Amino acid sequence: MNFKTLRKKNIGLLLILPWWIGFGVFKLYPFVSSLIYSFNDYNLFHSASFIGLGNYKKILGDKLIMKAFVQTFKYAFITVPLELSFALFIAYILNFKIKGVKFFRTAYYIPSILGGSVSIAVLWRFLFKAEGLVNMIAGKFGILPFNWLGNSEGAFWVIVLLRIWQFGSPMVIFLAALKGVSLELYEAASIDGAGKLRQLFNITIPLITPVIFYNFVTQLCNKFQEFNGPFIVTQGGPLRSTTLVSLLVYNNAFKSYEMGMASAIAWLLFLIIMTLTAILFISQKHWVYYSDEDGR
Amino acid sequence: MTREIRYRLDTVFRYAILLFVGIIMVYPLFWMVGASFMTNSQIFSSVGFIPKDPTLSGYVKGYAGYEGMTLLYFMINTFKFVIPKVIFTVLSATVTAYGFARFNFGGKRFSFIVLLSTLFLPQVVLNVPQYILFDQLGWLDSYLPLIVPSMFAGDTYFVYMQIQFLRGIPKELEEAAEIDGCGIMQRLWYIIVPMLKPTIASCALFQFMWASNDFMGPLIYVNTVAKYPVSIFLRMSMDADVGFEWNRVLAMSLIAIIPSLVVFFAAQDSFVDGIAAGGVKG
C-alpha cells in the first residue's frame, strides 16, 4: 500500500476524529460514570461508597419517587397522543388547497419556536393564575373560575396544555409528509367511490405511518424528560403532582448534591425510555408501512 | 345538496377551524404584548389585549434590570455563549458530516451506528456526571461547559442532518476538482460548503434558537448573577416578584424573546424546510 492510498484510507477518520473525542469525553465517559455513581452512596461533598443496588431499592420503596415516575408516565402518554392527533388534524386541513397556508403555518409554528423559553413559561403562569386570562374568558361563558395552579389536577393540565399548544414541529413534519402522498392514489380512490373519510383512513394515514412513528418516538423521548414546564411554571407542585422525574433528578443532584441517588433515578428513567423505544421499533412491522426497501 | 354547495361548505368549515385554532395559538402572544403596556391594575381586569391607558412603566422598570446591570446586559450574556456555540456547531458538524459522507475508512459503519445511537441518548443520564466532570476541570460558573462540547460536534442531530443532505449531492464536481489538483480542504470549502448553504443555514438557525432557549444548562453551570443569561435572570425576577409588578415581568419576557422572533421571521422558510427535511428523512 503506497502512501497516497494510506492517506486516502484514513482521511475520513481524521475528519471525524474530533467528533469521536467529543463523544468519548462528553458522552461515553459521563454515561458510564453515571451508571457507576448509581451504585454508590455519593454525596458531592463526601467520598463515595459502593452500595450495590441500594439506591435502586430505595427508589422502589419510596412513595414520592414512585409518584414522580407515575406522573411522568401519565404526562407523556396523555400529552403525546393529544399533541400528535392535533398536529395531524391541522396538517390534514392545511393540506387542502387553502389560501394563506403560509400565514396559518406561521401562526401555528410560533409557539413552538418560542416554546422552550422562560418568557413563555412566565406567560403561561400569568394566563392560568386564578384571576388570569383563561379564567376571565371562561367567566364570559359563565364558567366559574378554576384555581388551575393551586390544584394538583389543574397544574398537571396546565403543563399538558403548554406542550399541546406547541404542536408546531410535528405539524410541519406531518404537512411535508402529506404533500408527499401521490395525488393519483386519491384520484383512483374517488373513482372507486371512496369518500374523503375513507381516503383519510385507508390511504393517507397508512402512507404516513413512518412519519407518525418518527414523531411518536421523538416526542415521547422529549416528554419523558420534560423539565422546563414543571420547573418554571408549577415548581413541581401542588402536592408534587408536577414533580416529574427530571425535576426529581435535578433536585437530588443540584439541591441536595446526592449524585448517586440522582444518577440511579436518571438511569431508571433511561431504561424506561429505552424499553419503550425498543418496543416501538419492534412494533413497527405491525403498523408502519414502508413503501420500499428504504425503511429502517 | 349538490356537489358545488357541499364543496363550498367544506371549505368554509375548514377556514373556520383554521381561524379558530389560529386565534387560540396567537392570542396569548398578543395579550402578552398588550398587557406589557397595561397598568398593573388593568392586567387582570379585562380580557382584551388593547391597553386602556398605555404605560411604558413596565419597560422602564424591566430594562433597569438588577443592581445596575440592565436587561440588555443579561441578553448580551446569552449571546456570549450562543454565538460561539452556533459557529462551532456549524464548523464541526460540517467537517464531521464531510468525513462520513465522502470518505471510506475502517470502522465507518460502527462510527455511524454510534453517531445514530447518540441521537437517542437522553440528556438526563448525562447531567450529573457532566457536572462533576466540568467541576473537576474548573469550568463551573463559566460558559465553557456550554460552548466546548459544540467544538466536537456534540449536537449529533446537526451532523446527521448534514450527512443526509450531502448524500443527495452528486460527487462529480468534487471528482473533477480532485483531478484538477484540489486538496481535501479546498474541496470542502469551495465545493461542498456552497452547496450545503441551505442546510448550514438551518443548522445555525436551530442551534441559535435552542441555545438561546436553553434553560437547564445555564441553570446548572452558571451561578453568579453577573454571568446569568437572560433566561435565568428572567426566572430569578419572576420568583423575586411576589406579586405587584406584573407589567414589568411581562415586558422583560417580551424583550427577551425579541432576538428569537426577529431571527424566526427573517428565516421562516429555512426553519420549516429544516424541520420537514430532518423529519421525513430521519
Coordinates of C-alpha atoms in Angstrom, one line a residue:
Chain A
M1 CA 0.0 0.0 0.0
N2 CA 1.6 3.3 -1.0
F3 CA 1.4 6.5 1.0
K4 CA -1.4 8.0 -1.1
T5 CA -3.9 5.2 -0.6
L6 CA -3.0 5.0 3.1
R7 CA -3.7 8.7 3.4
K8 CA -6.9 8.4 1.4
K9 CA -8.0 5.5 3.6
N10 CA -7.6 7.5 6.8
I11 CA -8.5 11.0 5.9
G12 CA -12.2 10.3 6.7
L13 CA -11.2 9.0 10.1
L14 CA -9.2 12.1 10.7
L15 CA -12.1 14.3 9.8
I16 CA -14.4 12.6 12.2
L17 CA -11.8 12.3 14.9
P18 CA -12.9 15.5 16.8
W19 CA -16.4 14.0 17.0
W20 CA -15.0 10.7 18.4
I21 CA -13.0 12.7 21.0
G22 CA -16.1 14.7 22.0
F23 CA -18.1 11.6 22.1
G24 CA -15.7 9.9 24.4
V25 CA -15.2 12.8 26.8
F26 CA -18.7 14.4 26.9
K27 CA -20.9 11.4 26.2
L28 CA -19.4 8.0 26.8
Y29 CA -17.4 8.8 29.9
P30 CA -20.3 10.6 31.6
F31 CA -22.7 7.8 30.5
V32 CA -20.5 5.1 32.1
S33 CA -19.7 7.1 35.2
S34 CA -23.4 7.8 35.9
L35 CA -24.0 4.1 35.9
I36 CA -21.2 3.6 38.4
Y37 CA -22.4 6.5 40.5
S38 CA -25.8 4.9 40.6
F39 CA -24.4 2.0 42.6
N40 CA -22.8 4.3 45.1
D41 CA -23.9 6.4 48.0
Y42 CA -22.2 9.5 46.7
N43 CA -22.8 13.0 48.0
L44 CA -20.7 15.6 46.2
F45 CA -19.1 16.7 49.4
H46 CA -18.3 13.3 50.8
S47 CA -16.4 10.3 49.3
A48 CA -18.5 7.7 47.5
S49 CA -19.1 4.3 48.9
F50 CA -20.3 1.3 46.9
I51 CA -23.8 0.2 48.0
G52 CA -24.7 -2.1 45.1
L53 CA -28.4 -1.8 44.3
G54 CA -29.0 0.2 47.4
N55 CA -30.2 3.4 45.6
Y56 CA -32.5 1.4 43.3
K57 CA -34.0 -0.4 46.3
K58 CA -34.6 2.9 47.9
I59 CA -36.3 4.3 44.8
L60 CA -38.7 1.3 44.6
G61 CA -39.5 1.7 48.3
D62 CA -40.0 5.5 48.2
K63 CA -43.6 6.5 47.5
L64 CA -42.7 10.1 46.5
I65 CA -40.2 8.9 43.9
M66 CA -42.6 6.3 42.5
K67 CA -45.2 9.1 42.3
A68 CA -42.8 11.1 40.1
F69 CA -42.5 8.1 37.8
V70 CA -46.2 7.6 37.7
Q71 CA -46.9 11.2 36.9
T72 CA -44.2 11.2 34.2
F73 CA -45.9 8.2 32.5
K74 CA -49.2 9.9 32.8
Y75 CA -47.8 13.1 31.5
A76 CA -46.1 11.6 28.5
F77 CA -48.9 9.3 27.5
I78 CA -51.5 12.0 27.7
T79 CA -49.6 14.8 26.1
V80 CA -48.0 12.9 23.1
P81 CA -51.2 11.4 21.6
L82 CA -53.1 14.6 22.1
E83 CA -50.4 16.7 20.6
L84 CA -49.8 14.4 17.7
S85 CA -53.5 13.9 16.8
F86 CA -54.0 17.7 16.9
A87 CA -50.9 18.2 14.8
L88 CA -52.1 15.7 12.3
F89 CA -55.6 17.1 12.2
I90 CA -54.4 20.6 11.5
A91 CA -51.8 19.4 8.9
Y92 CA -54.6 17.5 7.2
I93 CA -56.7 20.6 6.9
L94 CA -53.8 22.7 5.8
N95 CA -53.1 20.2 3.0
F96 CA -56.3 21.1 1.2
K97 CA -56.0 23.9 -1.3
I98 CA -56.0 26.6 1.4
K99 CA -55.3 30.2 0.6
G100 CA -52.7 31.7 3.0
V101 CA -51.2 28.3 4.1
K102 CA -48.1 30.2 4.9
F103 CA -49.8 32.6 7.2
F104 CA -51.5 29.8 9.1
R105 CA -48.4 27.7 9.3
T106 CA -46.5 30.6 10.8
A107 CA -49.2 31.4 13.3
Y108 CA -49.2 27.7 14.4
Y109 CA -45.5 27.4 14.5
I110 CA -44.5 30.5 16.5
P111 CA -45.5 29.0 19.9
S112 CA -43.2 26.0 19.2
I113 CA -40.2 28.1 18.2
L114 CA -40.6 30.2 21.4
G115 CA -41.8 27.3 23.5
G116 CA -38.7 26.4 25.4
S117 CA -38.1 29.9 26.5
V118 CA -38.6 31.2 30.0
S119 CA -40.7 34.0 28.6
I120 CA -43.4 31.6 27.5
A121 CA -43.3 29.9 30.9
V122 CA -43.8 33.3 32.5
L123 CA -46.7 34.0 30.2
W124 CA -48.3 30.6 31.0
R125 CA -48.2 31.3 34.7
F126 CA -50.0 34.6 34.1
L127 CA -52.6 33.0 31.8
F128 CA -53.6 30.4 34.4
K129 CA -53.5 32.5 37.5
A130 CA -56.7 32.4 39.4
E131 CA -57.5 35.9 38.2
G132 CA -55.8 35.3 34.8
L133 CA -56.9 35.4 31.2
V134 CA -58.1 31.9 31.0
N135 CA -60.5 32.2 33.9
M136 CA -61.6 35.6 32.7
I137 CA -62.5 34.2 29.3
A138 CA -64.2 31.2 30.8
G139 CA -66.1 33.7 33.0
K140 CA -67.6 35.3 29.9
F141 CA -69.2 31.9 29.1
G142 CA -70.5 31.6 32.7
I143 CA -67.9 29.1 33.8
L144 CA -66.8 29.6 37.4
P145 CA -63.1 30.4 37.9
F146 CA -60.9 27.4 38.5
N147 CA -57.8 27.6 40.6
W148 CA -55.5 26.0 37.9
L149 CA -52.2 26.3 39.6
G150 CA -53.4 25.7 43.1
N151 CA -54.9 22.3 42.3
S152 CA -52.9 19.2 41.6
E153 CA -55.0 18.1 38.6
G154 CA -55.2 21.6 37.3
A155 CA -51.5 22.2 37.5
F156 CA -50.8 19.0 35.7
W157 CA -53.1 20.0 32.8
V158 CA -51.5 23.5 32.7
I159 CA -48.3 21.8 31.7
V160 CA -50.0 19.4 29.3
L161 CA -51.8 22.3 27.6
L162 CA -48.5 24.3 27.4
R163 CA -47.0 21.4 25.3
I164 CA -50.0 20.8 23.2
W165 CA -50.0 24.5 22.4
Q166 CA -46.6 23.8 20.9
F167 CA -47.6 21.2 18.3
G168 CA -45.9 23.2 15.6
S169 CA -42.9 21.0 14.8
P170 CA -44.7 17.7 14.4
M171 CA -47.3 19.6 12.4
V172 CA -44.8 20.8 9.9
I173 CA -43.4 17.3 9.6
F174 CA -46.9 15.9 9.0
L175 CA -47.6 18.5 6.4
A176 CA -44.5 17.7 4.5
A177 CA -45.4 14.0 4.6
L178 CA -49.0 14.7 3.5
K179 CA -47.7 16.7 0.5
G180 CA -45.7 13.6 -0.5
V181 CA -48.7 11.3 -0.8
S182 CA -49.3 10.9 -4.5
L183 CA -52.5 12.5 -5.9
E184 CA -53.1 9.6 -8.2
L185 CA -53.9 7.4 -5.3
Y186 CA -56.7 9.8 -4.2
E187 CA -58.0 10.0 -7.8
A188 CA -58.1 6.3 -8.1
A189 CA -59.9 6.1 -4.8
S190 CA -62.5 8.7 -5.7
I191 CA -63.2 6.9 -9.0
D192 CA -63.8 3.7 -6.9
G193 CA -66.3 5.8 -4.8
A194 CA -64.3 6.2 -1.6
G195 CA -65.3 9.3 0.3
K196 CA -62.9 11.7 2.0
L197 CA -63.0 10.0 5.3
R198 CA -62.3 6.6 3.9
Q199 CA -59.5 8.0 1.9
L200 CA -58.0 9.5 5.1
F201 CA -58.1 6.2 6.9
N202 CA -57.3 3.9 4.1
I203 CA -54.7 5.9 2.1
T204 CA -53.4 8.9 3.9
I205 CA -52.8 7.5 7.4
P206 CA -51.2 4.2 6.3
L207 CA -48.9 6.0 3.9
I208 CA -47.6 8.4 6.5
T209 CA -47.2 5.9 9.3
P210 CA -43.4 6.2 9.1
V211 CA -43.7 9.9 10.0
I212 CA -46.3 9.1 12.7
F213 CA -43.8 6.7 14.1
Y214 CA -40.9 9.2 13.9
N215 CA -43.0 11.9 15.7
F216 CA -44.2 9.5 18.3
V217 CA -40.7 8.2 19.2
T218 CA -39.1 11.7 19.3
Q219 CA -41.9 13.3 21.2
L220 CA -42.2 10.5 23.7
C221 CA -38.4 10.8 24.4
N222 CA -38.8 14.5 24.9
K223 CA -41.8 14.3 27.1
F224 CA -40.3 11.7 29.4
Q225 CA -37.5 14.3 30.1
E226 CA -39.8 17.3 30.5
F227 CA -38.1 19.8 32.8
N228 CA -38.7 23.5 32.0
G229 CA -42.5 23.4 32.2
P230 CA -42.8 22.0 35.7
F231 CA -39.7 23.7 37.0
I232 CA -40.7 27.2 36.0
V233 CA -44.5 27.2 35.7
T234 CA -45.6 25.0 38.6
Q235 CA -42.4 24.3 40.5
G236 CA -43.3 20.7 40.9
G237 CA -46.4 21.4 42.9
P238 CA -49.0 21.3 44.2
L239 CA -48.8 18.1 46.2
R240 CA -45.9 17.0 43.8
S241 CA -48.4 16.5 41.0
T242 CA -46.0 18.1 38.5
T243 CA -42.8 16.8 40.1
L244 CA -41.7 14.8 37.0
V245 CA -38.7 12.6 37.0
S246 CA -36.2 15.1 35.5
L247 CA -37.2 17.6 38.2
L248 CA -36.5 14.9 40.8
V249 CA -33.1 14.2 39.3
Y250 CA -32.4 18.0 39.4
N251 CA -33.5 18.3 43.0
N252 CA -31.4 15.3 44.1
A253 CA -28.3 16.3 42.2
F254 CA -28.2 20.1 42.5
K255 CA -30.1 20.9 45.6
S256 CA -29.1 18.1 47.9
Y257 CA -26.0 17.0 45.9
E258 CA -26.9 13.3 46.2
M259 CA -25.2 12.4 43.0
G260 CA -25.5 8.7 43.5
M261 CA -29.3 8.8 44.0
A262 CA -29.8 11.3 41.2
S263 CA -27.8 9.0 38.8
A264 CA -29.9 6.0 39.9
I265 CA -33.2 7.8 39.2
A266 CA -31.8 9.1 35.8
W267 CA -30.7 5.6 34.9
L268 CA -34.1 4.1 35.7
L269 CA -35.7 6.8 33.5
F270 CA -33.2 6.0 30.8
L271 CA -34.0 2.3 31.0
I272 CA -37.7 3.1 30.7
I273 CA -37.2 5.3 27.7
M274 CA -35.0 2.7 26.0
T275 CA -37.5 -0.1 26.7
L276 CA -40.4 2.0 25.2
T277 CA -38.3 2.9 22.2
A278 CA -37.4 -0.7 21.6
I279 CA -41.0 -1.8 21.9
L280 CA -42.0 0.9 19.4
F281 CA -39.2 -0.2 17.0
I282 CA -40.3 -3.8 17.2
S283 CA -44.0 -2.9 16.9
Q284 CA -43.2 -1.1 13.6
K285 CA -43.6 -4.2 11.5
H286 CA -47.2 -4.5 12.6
W287 CA -48.3 -1.0 11.8
V288 CA -45.7 1.1 10.0
Y289 CA -45.8 0.9 6.2
Y290 CA -42.6 1.5 4.3
S291 CA -43.2 1.8 0.5
D292 CA -39.9 0.3 -0.5
E293 CA -36.7 -1.2 1.0
D294 CA -35.9 2.3 2.1
G295 CA -37.3 1.5 5.6
R296 CA -35.1 1.2 8.6
Chain B
M1 CA -77.2 19.0 -1.7
T2 CA -75.2 19.5 -4.9
R3 CA -71.6 18.8 -5.1
E4 CA -70.8 22.5 -5.5
I5 CA -72.6 23.6 -2.3
R6 CA -71.0 20.7 -0.4
Y7 CA -67.6 21.7 -1.6
R8 CA -68.2 25.3 -0.5
L9 CA -69.5 24.3 2.9
D10 CA -66.4 22.1 3.4
T11 CA -64.1 25.0 2.5
V12 CA -65.9 27.4 4.9
F13 CA -65.8 24.8 7.6
R14 CA -62.0 24.3 7.1
Y15 CA -61.3 28.0 7.2
A16 CA -63.4 28.3 10.4
I17 CA -61.4 25.6 12.1
L18 CA -58.1 27.1 11.0
L19 CA -59.0 30.6 12.1
F20 CA -60.3 29.4 15.4
V21 CA -57.2 27.4 16.2
G22 CA -55.1 30.2 14.9
I23 CA -56.7 32.6 17.3
I24 CA -56.1 30.3 20.3
M25 CA -52.5 29.9 19.2
V26 CA -51.7 33.5 18.8
Y27 CA -54.0 35.3 21.2
P28 CA -51.8 34.6 24.3
L29 CA -48.9 36.2 22.5
F30 CA -50.9 39.3 21.5
W31 CA -52.2 39.5 25.0
M32 CA -48.7 39.4 26.3
V33 CA -47.7 42.3 24.1
G34 CA -50.7 44.3 25.1
A35 CA -50.5 43.5 28.8
S36 CA -46.9 44.6 28.9
F37 CA -48.2 48.2 28.2
M38 CA -51.0 48.0 30.7
T39 CA -51.1 49.3 34.2
N40 CA -50.8 46.5 36.8
S41 CA -54.4 47.0 37.9
Q42 CA -55.7 46.6 34.3
I43 CA -53.8 43.4 33.5
F44 CA -56.1 41.2 35.5
S45 CA -59.3 43.1 34.9
S46 CA -60.0 42.7 31.2
V47 CA -60.0 40.0 28.6
G48 CA -58.9 42.4 25.8
F49 CA -55.3 43.0 24.8
I50 CA -55.5 46.6 24.0
P51 CA -54.3 48.7 26.9
K52 CA -56.7 51.5 28.0
D53 CA -54.1 54.0 29.1
P54 CA -50.9 52.6 27.8
T55 CA -47.8 53.0 30.1
L56 CA -44.2 52.3 29.5
S57 CA -43.5 51.8 33.2
G58 CA -43.2 48.1 32.8
Y59 CA -40.5 48.6 30.1
V60 CA -38.7 51.3 32.1
K61 CA -38.6 49.2 35.3
G62 CA -37.9 46.0 33.4
Y63 CA -35.0 47.4 31.4
A64 CA -33.4 48.7 34.6
G65 CA -32.5 45.1 35.5
Y66 CA -30.8 44.3 38.7
E67 CA -28.2 46.2 40.7
G68 CA -27.1 48.4 37.8
M69 CA -27.0 45.5 35.3
T70 CA -29.6 46.3 32.6
L71 CA -31.7 43.8 30.8
L72 CA -29.5 44.3 27.8
Y73 CA -26.5 43.3 29.8
F74 CA -28.1 39.9 30.5
M75 CA -29.1 39.5 26.9
I76 CA -25.5 40.1 25.9
N77 CA -24.5 37.4 28.4
T78 CA -26.8 35.0 26.5
F79 CA -25.1 35.9 23.2
K80 CA -21.7 35.4 24.7
F81 CA -22.2 31.6 24.6
V82 CA -24.9 31.3 21.9
I83 CA -22.8 32.9 19.1
P84 CA -19.7 30.8 19.7
K85 CA -21.9 27.8 20.1
V86 CA -23.6 28.4 16.7
I87 CA -20.3 29.0 14.9
F88 CA -18.6 25.9 16.4
T89 CA -21.6 23.7 15.8
V90 CA -21.7 24.6 12.1
L91 CA -18.0 24.1 11.6
S92 CA -17.7 20.9 13.5
A93 CA -20.9 19.4 12.2
T94 CA -19.9 20.2 8.6
V95 CA -16.4 18.7 8.8
T96 CA -17.7 15.5 10.6
A97 CA -20.5 15.1 8.0
Y98 CA -18.0 15.6 5.2
G99 CA -15.9 12.8 6.7
F100 CA -18.9 10.5 6.9
A101 CA -20.5 11.2 3.6
R102 CA -17.4 11.4 1.3
F103 CA -14.8 9.0 2.6
N104 CA -14.4 5.4 3.3
F105 CA -12.4 4.3 6.3
G106 CA -12.1 1.4 8.7
G107 CA -14.9 1.3 11.3
K108 CA -17.1 3.7 9.4
R109 CA -20.2 1.6 9.8
F110 CA -19.5 1.3 13.5
S111 CA -18.9 5.0 13.9
F112 CA -22.1 5.8 12.1
I113 CA -24.1 3.4 14.4
V114 CA -22.5 5.2 17.4
L115 CA -23.4 8.5 15.9
L116 CA -27.0 7.5 15.4
S117 CA -27.3 6.0 18.9
T118 CA -26.3 9.3 20.5
L119 CA -29.4 10.8 18.9
F120 CA -31.4 8.6 21.2
L121 CA -29.2 9.2 24.3
P122 CA -31.3 11.1 26.8
Q123 CA -29.5 14.1 28.3
V124 CA -31.0 13.3 31.7
V125 CA -28.4 10.5 32.3
L126 CA -25.5 12.7 31.4
N127 CA -26.3 15.8 33.5
V128 CA -24.8 14.6 36.8
P129 CA -21.5 13.2 35.6
Q130 CA -21.0 16.1 33.2
Y131 CA -21.4 18.5 36.1
I132 CA -18.8 16.6 38.1
L133 CA -16.5 16.5 35.1
F134 CA -16.8 20.2 34.5
D135 CA -16.3 20.8 38.2
Q136 CA -13.1 18.8 38.1
L137 CA -11.9 20.8 35.0
G138 CA -12.6 24.0 36.9
W139 CA -15.2 25.2 34.3
L140 CA -18.1 25.8 36.6
D141 CA -19.5 29.3 36.7
S142 CA -18.2 30.0 33.2
Y143 CA -19.7 29.4 29.7
L144 CA -17.2 26.8 28.8
P145 CA -19.5 23.8 29.6
L146 CA -22.0 25.3 27.2
I147 CA -19.5 26.1 24.4
V148 CA -16.8 23.5 24.4
P149 CA -18.8 20.3 23.6
S150 CA -20.1 22.1 20.4
M151 CA -16.5 22.3 19.1
F152 CA -16.6 18.5 19.0
A153 CA -19.9 18.2 17.1
G154 CA -21.7 17.5 20.3
D155 CA -25.1 18.0 18.9
T156 CA -25.2 15.0 16.7
Y157 CA -28.5 15.9 15.2
F158 CA -26.9 18.5 13.0
V159 CA -24.2 16.1 11.8
Y160 CA -26.9 13.7 10.8
M161 CA -28.8 16.4 9.0
Q162 CA -25.7 17.4 7.0
I163 CA -24.9 13.8 6.2
Q164 CA -28.4 13.2 4.8
F165 CA -28.1 16.3 2.7
L166 CA -24.6 15.5 1.4
R167 CA -25.7 12.0 0.3
G168 CA -28.1 13.6 -2.1
I169 CA -25.5 15.7 -3.8
P170 CA -23.6 14.1 -6.7
K171 CA -19.9 13.6 -6.3
E172 CA -18.9 14.5 -9.9
L173 CA -17.9 18.1 -9.2
E174 CA -15.6 17.0 -6.4
E175 CA -14.1 14.3 -8.5
A176 CA -13.4 16.9 -11.3
A177 CA -11.8 19.2 -8.7
E178 CA -9.7 16.4 -7.4
I179 CA -8.3 15.7 -10.8
D180 CA -7.6 19.4 -11.1
G181 CA -5.5 19.0 -8.0
C182 CA -7.8 20.4 -5.3
G183 CA -6.9 19.2 -1.9
I184 CA -9.4 17.8 0.6
M185 CA -10.0 21.0 2.5
Q186 CA -10.2 23.1 -0.7
R187 CA -12.9 20.8 -2.0
L188 CA -14.8 21.1 1.3
W189 CA -14.5 24.9 1.2
Y190 CA -15.0 25.7 -2.5
I191 CA -17.5 22.9 -3.5
I192 CA -19.2 21.3 -0.5
V193 CA -19.8 24.4 1.6
P194 CA -21.5 26.5 -1.2
M195 CA -23.8 23.6 -1.9
L196 CA -24.5 22.9 1.7
K197 CA -25.5 26.5 2.3
P198 CA -29.3 25.8 2.9
T199 CA -28.6 23.1 5.5
I200 CA -25.8 25.1 7.1
A201 CA -28.3 27.9 7.5
S202 CA -30.9 25.8 9.1
C203 CA -28.3 24.3 11.5
A204 CA -27.3 27.7 12.5
L205 CA -30.9 28.9 13.0
F206 CA -31.9 25.9 15.0
Q207 CA -28.8 26.0 17.2
F208 CA -29.4 29.7 17.7
M209 CA -33.0 29.0 18.9
W210 CA -32.1 26.0 21.0
A211 CA -29.1 27.6 22.6
S212 CA -30.9 30.8 23.5
N213 CA -33.8 28.9 24.9
D214 CA -31.6 26.5 26.8
F215 CA -32.5 26.8 30.4
M216 CA -31.2 23.8 32.2
G217 CA -27.6 24.2 31.0
P218 CA -27.0 27.7 32.4
L219 CA -29.2 26.9 35.4
I220 CA -26.8 24.1 36.4
Y221 CA -23.4 25.6 35.4
V222 CA -23.7 29.3 35.9
N223 CA -24.2 30.6 39.4
T224 CA -23.0 34.2 39.6
V225 CA -25.8 36.8 38.9
A226 CA -23.4 38.9 36.8
K227 CA -23.0 35.9 34.4
Y228 CA -26.6 35.0 34.2
P229 CA -28.0 34.7 30.7
V230 CA -31.4 36.4 30.2
S231 CA -33.3 33.2 30.7
I232 CA -32.0 32.6 34.2
F233 CA -32.3 36.3 35.0
L234 CA -36.0 36.2 34.0
R235 CA -36.8 33.3 36.2
M236 CA -35.0 35.0 39.1
S237 CA -37.0 38.2 38.6
M238 CA -40.2 36.2 38.3
D239 CA -39.6 34.5 41.6
A240 CA -38.5 37.6 43.4
D241 CA -41.7 39.4 42.3
V242 CA -44.1 38.5 45.0
G243 CA -47.0 39.9 43.1
F244 CA -47.1 43.5 42.2
E245 CA -45.1 44.4 39.1
W246 CA -46.7 42.2 36.6
N247 CA -46.2 44.5 33.6
R248 CA -42.5 44.6 34.4
V249 CA -42.1 40.8 34.3
L250 CA -44.2 40.7 31.1
A251 CA -42.2 43.5 29.4
M252 CA -39.0 41.8 30.3
S253 CA -40.1 38.4 29.0
L254 CA -41.2 40.1 25.8
I255 CA -37.9 41.9 25.3
A256 CA -36.1 38.6 25.9
I257 CA -37.7 36.8 23.0
I258 CA -37.3 39.6 20.5
P259 CA -34.0 38.3 19.1
S260 CA -35.6 34.8 18.6
L261 CA -38.6 36.4 16.9
V262 CA -36.5 38.5 14.6
V263 CA -34.4 35.5 13.6
F264 CA -37.6 33.4 13.0
F265 CA -39.3 36.0 10.8
A266 CA -36.2 36.7 8.9
A267 CA -35.7 33.0 8.1
Q268 CA -39.1 31.3 8.4
D269 CA -38.8 29.1 5.3
S270 CA -35.4 27.8 6.4
F271 CA -36.9 26.7 9.6
V272 CA -39.8 25.0 8.1
D273 CA -37.7 23.3 5.4
G274 CA -35.2 22.2 8.0
I275 CA -37.8 20.5 10.2
A276 CA -39.5 18.9 7.3
A277 CA -36.3 17.6 5.8
G278 CA -35.0 16.3 9.1
G279 CA -38.3 14.6 10.0
V280 CA -39.1 13.0 6.7
K281 CA -35.7 11.6 6.1
G282 CA -35.0 10.9 9.8

